[in-house]
PDB file of C-alpha atoms in Angstrom:
ATOM      1  CA  ASP A   1     -47.278  68.366 -22.508  1.00  0.00           C
ATOM      2  CA  ALA A   2     -47.036  65.194 -24.726  1.00  0.00           C
ATOM      3  CA  GLY A   3     -49.422  62.434 -23.747  1.00  0.00           C
ATOM      4  CA  VAL A   4     -48.483  58.800 -24.058  1.00  0.00           C
ATOM      5  CA  THR A   5     -46.750  58.125 -27.557  1.00  0.00           C
ATOM      6  CA  GLN A   6     -46.320  54.593 -29.049  1.00  0.00           C
ATOM      7  CA  SER A   7     -44.451  53.457 -32.069  1.00  0.00           C
ATOM      8  CA  PRO A   8     -44.819  52.250 -34.679  1.00  0.00           C
ATOM      9  CA  THR A   9     -48.516  53.129 -35.621  1.00  0.00           C
ATOM     10  CA  HIS A  10     -48.866  49.877 -37.724  1.00  0.00           C
ATOM     11  CA  LEU A  11     -46.812  46.651 -38.228  1.00  0.00           C
ATOM     12  CA  ILE A  12     -47.031  43.773 -40.296  1.00  0.00           C
ATOM     13  CA  LYS A  13     -45.098  40.518 -39.474  1.00  0.00           C
ATOM     14  CA  THR A  14     -45.017  37.012 -40.422  1.00  0.00           C
ATOM     15  CA  ARG A  15     -45.958  33.985 -38.154  1.00  0.00           C
ATOM     16  CA  GLY A  16     -42.767  32.934 -36.070  1.00  0.00           C
ATOM     17  CA  GLN A  17     -41.289  36.208 -36.154  1.00  0.00           C
ATOM     18  CA  GLN A  18     -40.418  38.418 -33.257  1.00  0.00           C
ATOM     19  CA  VAL A  19     -41.656  42.147 -32.822  1.00  0.00           C
ATOM     20  CA  THR A  20     -40.782  45.032 -30.587  1.00  0.00           C
ATOM     21  CA  LEU A  21     -43.171  47.774 -29.667  1.00  0.00           C
ATOM     22  CA  ARG A  22     -42.205  51.060 -27.983  1.00  0.00           C
ATOM     23  CA  CYS A  23     -44.137  53.360 -25.537  1.00  0.00           C
ATOM     24  CA  SER A  24     -43.149  56.669 -23.879  1.00  0.00           C
ATOM     25  CA  PRO A  25     -45.237  57.501 -20.999  1.00  0.00           C
ATOM     26  CA  LYS A  26     -46.968  61.004 -20.189  1.00  0.00           C
ATOM     27  CA  SER A  27     -44.584  63.421 -18.714  1.00  0.00           C
ATOM     28  CA  GLY A  28     -44.343  62.972 -14.848  1.00  0.00           C
ATOM     29  CA  HIS A  29     -45.400  59.301 -15.048  1.00  0.00           C
ATOM     30  CA  ASP A  30     -43.372  56.363 -13.893  1.00  0.00           C
ATOM     31  CA  THR A  31     -45.433  53.469 -14.485  1.00  0.00           C
ATOM     32  CA  VAL A  32     -46.225  51.630 -17.893  1.00  0.00           C
ATOM     33  CA  SER A  33     -48.976  49.156 -18.490  1.00  0.00           C
ATOM     34  CA  TRP A  34     -49.400  47.113 -21.671  1.00  0.00           C
ATOM     35  CA  TYR A  35     -52.809  45.879 -22.932  1.00  0.00           C
ATOM     36  CA  GLN A  36     -53.720  43.744 -26.002  1.00  0.00           C
ATOM     37  CA  GLN A  37     -57.131  44.616 -27.616  1.00  0.00           C
ATOM     38  CA  ALA A  38     -58.474  42.069 -30.214  1.00  0.00           C
ATOM     39  CA  LEU A  39     -60.809  43.215 -32.879  1.00  0.00           C
ATOM     40  CA  GLY A  40     -64.246  43.901 -31.266  1.00  0.00           C
ATOM     41  CA  GLN A  41     -63.124  42.935 -27.760  1.00  0.00           C
ATOM     42  CA  GLY A  42     -62.145  45.207 -24.653  1.00  0.00           C
ATOM     43  CA  PRO A  43     -58.370  45.540 -23.942  1.00  0.00           C
ATOM     44  CA  GLN A  44     -56.703  42.637 -21.863  1.00  0.00           C
ATOM     45  CA  PHE A  45     -53.925  43.346 -19.372  1.00  0.00           C
ATOM     46  CA  ILE A  46     -50.601  41.988 -20.271  1.00  0.00           C
ATOM     47  CA  PHE A  47     -48.124  43.187 -17.674  1.00  0.00           C
ATOM     48  CA  GLN A  48     -47.226  46.471 -15.957  1.00  0.00           C
ATOM     49  CA  TYR A  49     -43.942  48.030 -15.258  1.00  0.00           C
ATOM     50  CA  TYR A  50     -42.459  50.180 -12.293  1.00  0.00           C
ATOM     51  CA  GLU A  51     -39.020  50.841 -11.295  1.00  0.00           C
ATOM     52  CA  GLU A  52     -37.767  48.800 -14.304  1.00  0.00           C
ATOM     53  CA  GLU A  53     -39.290  45.663 -13.041  1.00  0.00           C
ATOM     54  CA  GLU A  54     -42.518  43.621 -13.829  1.00  0.00           C
ATOM     55  CA  ARG A  55     -44.957  44.314 -11.130  1.00  0.00           C
ATOM     56  CA  GLN A  56     -47.911  42.659 -12.342  1.00  0.00           C
ATOM     57  CA  ARG A  57     -48.927  40.288 -15.092  1.00  0.00           C
ATOM     58  CA  GLY A  58     -51.866  39.018 -16.736  1.00  0.00           C
ATOM     59  CA  ASN A  59     -52.818  35.733 -18.335  1.00  0.00           C
ATOM     60  CA  PHE A  60     -50.405  35.923 -21.267  1.00  0.00           C
ATOM     61  CA  PRO A  61     -47.541  33.259 -22.168  1.00  0.00           C
ATOM     62  CA  ASP A  62     -43.865  33.903 -21.722  1.00  0.00           C
ATOM     63  CA  ARG A  63     -43.615  34.773 -25.422  1.00  0.00           C
ATOM     64  CA  PHE A  64     -44.676  38.141 -24.331  1.00  0.00           C
ATOM     65  CA  SER A  65     -42.025  40.176 -22.454  1.00  0.00           C
ATOM     66  CA  GLY A  66     -41.188  43.721 -21.729  1.00  0.00           C
ATOM     67  CA  HIS A  67     -38.768  45.981 -20.141  1.00  0.00           C
ATOM     68  CA  GLN A  68     -38.737  49.603 -18.801  1.00  0.00           C
ATOM     69  CA  PHE A  69     -35.711  51.983 -18.955  1.00  0.00           C
ATOM     70  CA  PRO A  70     -34.549  54.389 -16.590  1.00  0.00           C
ATOM     71  CA  ASN A  71     -36.293  57.178 -18.367  1.00  0.00           C
ATOM     72  CA  TYR A  72     -39.498  55.181 -17.816  1.00  0.00           C
ATOM     73  CA  SER A  73     -40.227  54.265 -21.472  1.00  0.00           C
ATOM     74  CA  SER A  74     -40.945  50.830 -22.095  1.00  0.00           C
ATOM     75  CA  GLU A  75     -40.807  48.100 -24.675  1.00  0.00           C
ATOM     76  CA  LEU A  76     -43.157  45.116 -25.259  1.00  0.00           C
ATOM     77  CA  ASN A  77     -41.471  42.061 -27.117  1.00  0.00           C
ATOM     78  CA  VAL A  78     -43.452  39.309 -28.596  1.00  0.00           C
ATOM     79  CA  ASN A  79     -41.703  36.190 -29.795  1.00  0.00           C
ATOM     80  CA  ALA A  80     -42.585  33.207 -32.037  1.00  0.00           C
ATOM     81  CA  LEU A  81     -45.844  35.268 -33.355  1.00  0.00           C
ATOM     82  CA  LEU A  82     -48.973  33.559 -34.112  1.00  0.00           C
ATOM     83  CA  LEU A  83     -51.802  34.682 -35.965  1.00  0.00           C
ATOM     84  CA  GLY A  84     -53.836  35.282 -32.913  1.00  0.00           C
ATOM     85  CA  ASP A  85     -51.440  37.711 -31.816  1.00  0.00           C
ATOM     86  CA  SER A  86     -53.080  40.155 -34.246  1.00  0.00           C
ATOM     87  CA  ALA A  87     -54.393  43.041 -32.212  1.00  0.00           C
ATOM     88  CA  LEU A  88     -54.068  46.681 -31.237  1.00  0.00           C
ATOM     89  CA  TYR A  89     -51.505  46.809 -28.433  1.00  0.00           C
ATOM     90  CA  LEU A  90     -52.120  49.976 -26.170  1.00  0.00           C
ATOM     91  CA  CYS A  91     -49.787  51.338 -23.817  1.00  0.00           C
ATOM     92  CA  ALA A  92     -51.138  53.125 -20.559  1.00  0.00           C
ATOM     93  CA  SER A  93     -48.931  55.246 -18.098  1.00  0.00           C
ATOM     94  CA  SER A  94     -49.610  56.345 -14.734  1.00  0.00           C
ATOM     95  CA  SER A  95     -48.013  57.572 -11.575  1.00  0.00           C
ATOM     96  CA  THR A  96     -47.204  55.326  -8.633  1.00  0.00           C
ATOM     97  CA  GLY A  97     -45.072  57.846  -7.102  1.00  0.00           C
ATOM     98  CA  GLN A  98     -47.924  60.358  -6.728  1.00  0.00           C
ATOM     99  CA  GLY A  99     -50.236  57.640  -5.721  1.00  0.00           C
ATOM    100  CA  THR A 100     -52.829  58.627  -8.334  1.00  0.00           C
ATOM    101  CA  TYR A 101     -52.836  55.236 -10.342  1.00  0.00           C
ATOM    102  CA  GLU A 102     -55.174  56.784 -13.118  1.00  0.00           C
ATOM    103  CA  GLN A 103     -54.241  55.075 -16.427  1.00  0.00           C
ATOM    104  CA  TYR A 104     -53.613  57.355 -19.491  1.00  0.00           C
ATOM    105  CA  PHE A 105     -53.466  55.385 -22.896  1.00  0.00           C
ATOM    106  CA  GLY A 106     -51.463  56.052 -25.920  1.00  0.00           C
ATOM    107  CA  PRO A 107     -53.098  55.520 -29.657  1.00  0.00           C
ATOM    108  CA  GLY A 108     -52.043  52.078 -29.825  1.00  0.00           C
ATOM    109  CA  THR A 109     -49.918  50.048 -32.363  1.00  0.00           C
ATOM    110  CA  ARG A 110     -51.817  47.948 -34.635  1.00  0.00           C
ATOM    111  CA  LEU A 111     -49.988  44.578 -35.317  1.00  0.00           C
ATOM    112  CA  THR A 112     -51.178  42.349 -38.074  1.00  0.00           C
ATOM    113  CA  VAL A 113     -49.675  38.813 -38.192  1.00  0.00           C
ATOM    114  CA  THR A 114     -49.964  36.837 -41.703  1.00  0.00           C
TER     115      THR A 114
ATOM    116  CA  GLY B   1     -62.255  36.197 -10.379  1.00  0.00           C
ATOM    117  CA  ASN B   2     -63.175  40.057 -11.200  1.00  0.00           C
ATOM    118  CA  SER B   3     -65.113  40.636 -14.336  1.00  0.00           C
ATOM    119  CA  VAL B   4     -67.155  43.215 -16.079  1.00  0.00           C
ATOM    120  CA  THR B   5     -70.288  42.814 -17.852  1.00  0.00           C
ATOM    121  CA  GLN B   6     -71.649  45.186 -20.310  1.00  0.00           C
ATOM    122  CA  MET B   7     -74.832  45.527 -22.347  1.00  0.00           C
ATOM    123  CA  GLU B   8     -74.325  44.138 -25.911  1.00  0.00           C
ATOM    124  CA  GLY B   9     -74.348  46.705 -28.577  1.00  0.00           C
ATOM    125  CA  PRO B  10     -74.731  48.294 -30.914  1.00  0.00           C
ATOM    126  CA  VAL B  11     -76.668  51.057 -29.702  1.00  0.00           C
ATOM    127  CA  THR B  12     -78.394  53.265 -32.250  1.00  0.00           C
ATOM    128  CA  LEU B  13     -80.115  56.394 -31.176  1.00  0.00           C
ATOM    129  CA  SER B  14     -81.269  59.779 -32.622  1.00  0.00           C
ATOM    130  CA  GLU B  15     -79.476  63.018 -31.670  1.00  0.00           C
ATOM    131  CA  GLU B  16     -80.783  64.576 -28.334  1.00  0.00           C
ATOM    132  CA  ALA B  17     -82.191  60.978 -27.235  1.00  0.00           C
ATOM    133  CA  PHE B  18     -81.466  59.668 -23.711  1.00  0.00           C
ATOM    134  CA  LEU B  19     -78.441  57.162 -23.359  1.00  0.00           C
ATOM    135  CA  THR B  20     -78.287  54.313 -20.839  1.00  0.00           C
ATOM    136  CA  ILE B  21     -75.382  51.877 -21.138  1.00  0.00           C
ATOM    137  CA  ASN B  22     -75.625  49.050 -18.520  1.00  0.00           C
ATOM    138  CA  CYS B  23     -72.528  47.896 -16.575  1.00  0.00           C
ATOM    139  CA  THR B  24     -72.356  45.313 -13.784  1.00  0.00           C
ATOM    140  CA  TYR B  25     -69.130  43.986 -12.028  1.00  0.00           C
ATOM    141  CA  THR B  26     -67.958  40.992 -10.023  1.00  0.00           C
ATOM    142  CA  ALA B  27     -65.078  41.770  -7.543  1.00  0.00           C
ATOM    143  CA  THR B  28     -64.045  41.279  -4.161  1.00  0.00           C
ATOM    144  CA  GLY B  29     -63.755  44.344  -1.848  1.00  0.00           C
ATOM    145  CA  TYR B  30     -64.039  47.884  -3.005  1.00  0.00           C
ATOM    146  CA  PRO B  31     -62.907  48.392  -6.786  1.00  0.00           C
ATOM    147  CA  SER B  32     -62.634  51.612  -8.486  1.00  0.00           C
ATOM    148  CA  LEU B  33     -64.816  51.975 -11.463  1.00  0.00           C
ATOM    149  CA  PHE B  34     -64.270  53.632 -14.712  1.00  0.00           C
ATOM    150  CA  TRP B  35     -65.757  54.396 -18.185  1.00  0.00           C
ATOM    151  CA  TYR B  36     -63.523  55.003 -20.971  1.00  0.00           C
ATOM    152  CA  VAL B  37     -64.210  56.064 -24.642  1.00  0.00           C
ATOM    153  CA  GLN B  38     -62.646  54.937 -27.835  1.00  0.00           C
ATOM    154  CA  TYR B  39     -63.257  57.019 -30.954  1.00  0.00           C
ATOM    155  CA  PRO B  40     -62.525  55.298 -34.307  1.00  0.00           C
ATOM    156  CA  GLY B  41     -59.094  54.683 -34.831  1.00  0.00           C
ATOM    157  CA  GLU B  42     -57.879  56.142 -31.513  1.00  0.00           C
ATOM    158  CA  GLY B  43     -56.817  54.822 -28.298  1.00  0.00           C
ATOM    159  CA  LEU B  44     -58.814  55.129 -25.063  1.00  0.00           C
ATOM    160  CA  GLN B  45     -59.641  58.171 -23.204  1.00  0.00           C
ATOM    161  CA  LEU B  46     -60.931  58.245 -19.583  1.00  0.00           C
ATOM    162  CA  LEU B  47     -64.444  59.542 -19.512  1.00  0.00           C
ATOM    163  CA  LEU B  48     -65.171  59.276 -15.930  1.00  0.00           C
ATOM    164  CA  LYS B  49     -64.601  57.455 -12.604  1.00  0.00           C
ATOM    165  CA  ALA B  50     -65.905  56.576  -9.141  1.00  0.00           C
ATOM    166  CA  THR B  51     -63.629  55.361  -6.545  1.00  0.00           C
ATOM    167  CA  LYS B  52     -66.208  54.414  -3.785  1.00  0.00           C
ATOM    168  CA  ALA B  53     -69.749  53.369  -2.999  1.00  0.00           C
ATOM    169  CA  ASP B  54     -72.514  56.158  -3.868  1.00  0.00           C
ATOM    170  CA  ASP B  55     -69.719  58.163  -5.751  1.00  0.00           C
ATOM    171  CA  LYS B  56     -71.124  59.706  -9.140  1.00  0.00           C
ATOM    172  CA  GLY B  57     -68.552  60.498 -11.835  1.00  0.00           C
ATOM    173  CA  SER B  58     -69.455  62.818 -14.288  1.00  0.00           C
ATOM    174  CA  ASN B  59     -67.814  64.636 -17.504  1.00  0.00           C
ATOM    175  CA  LYS B  60     -69.075  66.216 -20.713  1.00  0.00           C
ATOM    176  CA  GLY B  61     -72.655  65.476 -19.870  1.00  0.00           C
ATOM    177  CA  PHE B  62     -72.122  61.677 -18.994  1.00  0.00           C
ATOM    178  CA  GLU B  63     -72.832  60.265 -15.672  1.00  0.00           C
ATOM    179  CA  ALA B  64     -72.400  57.235 -13.639  1.00  0.00           C
ATOM    180  CA  THR B  65     -73.197  56.221 -10.020  1.00  0.00           C
ATOM    181  CA  TYR B  66     -71.193  53.616  -8.250  1.00  0.00           C
ATOM    182  CA  ARG B  67     -73.895  51.229  -6.686  1.00  0.00           C
ATOM    183  CA  LYS B  68     -72.462  48.580  -4.402  1.00  0.00           C
ATOM    184  CA  GLU B  69     -75.759  47.080  -3.488  1.00  0.00           C
ATOM    185  CA  THR B  70     -76.471  46.129  -7.177  1.00  0.00           C
ATOM    186  CA  THR B  71     -72.775  45.939  -8.216  1.00  0.00           C
ATOM    187  CA  SER B  72     -73.527  48.402 -11.162  1.00  0.00           C
ATOM    188  CA  PHE B  73     -72.052  51.518 -12.725  1.00  0.00           C
ATOM    189  CA  HIS B  74     -74.378  52.257 -15.664  1.00  0.00           C
ATOM    190  CA  LEU B  75     -73.400  55.182 -17.956  1.00  0.00           C
ATOM    191  CA  GLU B  76     -76.194  57.781 -18.670  1.00  0.00           C
ATOM    192  CA  LYS B  77     -76.454  61.005 -20.816  1.00  0.00           C
ATOM    193  CA  GLY B  78     -79.444  63.221 -21.135  1.00  0.00           C
ATOM    194  CA  SER B  79     -78.894  64.290 -24.724  1.00  0.00           C
ATOM    195  CA  VAL B  80     -76.606  62.612 -27.018  1.00  0.00           C
ATOM    196  CA  GLN B  81     -74.791  64.173 -29.970  1.00  0.00           C
ATOM    197  CA  VAL B  82     -73.642  62.773 -33.293  1.00  0.00           C
ATOM    198  CA  SER B  83     -70.088  63.424 -31.779  1.00  0.00           C
ATOM    199  CA  ASP B  84     -70.865  60.965 -29.206  1.00  0.00           C
ATOM    200  CA  SER B  85     -70.454  58.077 -31.394  1.00  0.00           C
ATOM    201  CA  ALA B  86     -67.865  55.697 -30.233  1.00  0.00           C
ATOM    202  CA  VAL B  87     -67.257  52.565 -28.346  1.00  0.00           C
ATOM    203  CA  TYR B  88     -67.800  52.944 -24.577  1.00  0.00           C
ATOM    204  CA  PHE B  89     -65.787  50.371 -22.270  1.00  0.00           C
ATOM    205  CA  CYS B  90     -66.579  49.865 -18.644  1.00  0.00           C
ATOM    206  CA  ALA B  91     -63.604  49.078 -16.355  1.00  0.00           C
ATOM    207  CA  LEU B  92     -62.489  48.030 -12.792  1.00  0.00           C
ATOM    208  CA  ARG B  93     -59.522  48.150 -10.938  1.00  0.00           C
ATOM    209  CA  ASP B  94     -59.376  45.986  -7.803  1.00  0.00           C
ATOM    210  CA  GLN B  95     -58.277  47.304  -4.349  1.00  0.00           C
ATOM    211  CA  ALA B  96     -55.129  44.843  -4.647  1.00  0.00           C
ATOM    212  CA  GLY B  97     -54.122  45.075  -8.221  1.00  0.00           C
ATOM    213  CA  THR B  98     -53.318  47.978 -10.526  1.00  0.00           C
ATOM    214  CA  ALA B  99     -54.505  46.163 -13.830  1.00  0.00           C
ATOM    215  CA  LEU B 100     -57.623  47.661 -15.386  1.00  0.00           C
ATOM    216  CA  ILE B 101     -60.269  44.680 -16.189  1.00  0.00           C
ATOM    217  CA  PHE B 102     -62.542  45.975 -19.155  1.00  0.00           C
ATOM    218  CA  GLY B 103     -65.883  44.857 -20.449  1.00  0.00           C
ATOM    219  CA  LYS B 104     -66.337  44.020 -24.122  1.00  0.00           C
ATOM    220  CA  GLY B 105     -67.455  47.573 -25.084  1.00  0.00           C
ATOM    221  CA  THR B 106     -70.678  48.749 -26.362  1.00  0.00           C
ATOM    222  CA  THR B 107     -70.716  50.792 -29.645  1.00  0.00           C
ATOM    223  CA  LEU B 108     -72.832  53.819 -29.679  1.00  0.00           C
ATOM    224  CA  SER B 109     -73.945  55.215 -32.862  1.00  0.00           C
ATOM    225  CA  VAL B 110     -75.878  58.597 -33.003  1.00  0.00           C
ATOM    226  CA  SER B 111     -77.836  59.902 -36.201  1.00  0.00           C
ATOM    227  CA  SER B 112     -78.894  63.398 -36.985  1.00  0.00           C
TER     228      SER B 112
END
């Protein structure tokens, strides 16, 4: 049973560029959440997707957007990258349909903005 | 708003020592509480959880008890191993939301 997978593993971008990160949830899960983890900090909630809609959003600007596909996989898009966007981006999946809500995390995508 | 406060690290222990990592929270109602562990270069793994007051979560020798009167969820282990070296995060999920709110993390380093 595959867990949560994320791609790519590492990414280097330049200020002002746009980036797309991808996440496939654990088998049987229908909900995907995205977190940003800056170096030496705890993860910060970006948003959560369920039934292809954004269900809850944290305190992040509109430059951060997302999408969920019918197969429950998800993308995180960040526009107009800033140096401060450099971080580990974590995807977590859970099951709303089964009412468990426990979140399982992927290994993350390390984004470096230069 | 909701928040989690963890003791500052790093925590440095010898193998077989007793571990306590303090965690307190601020939240309305009855949040669910979690401890996650992050090994170097990896994502987060759920270590244990508690969903109501006085519940004790336990896993791999680690324990934490949900104390509503002190709004605490301290992590303990009776005898740490070198393999326990990692960063430990305390987190809560409030009743209304689905997002996890994390503390800043505590780095544990165990030497043989």
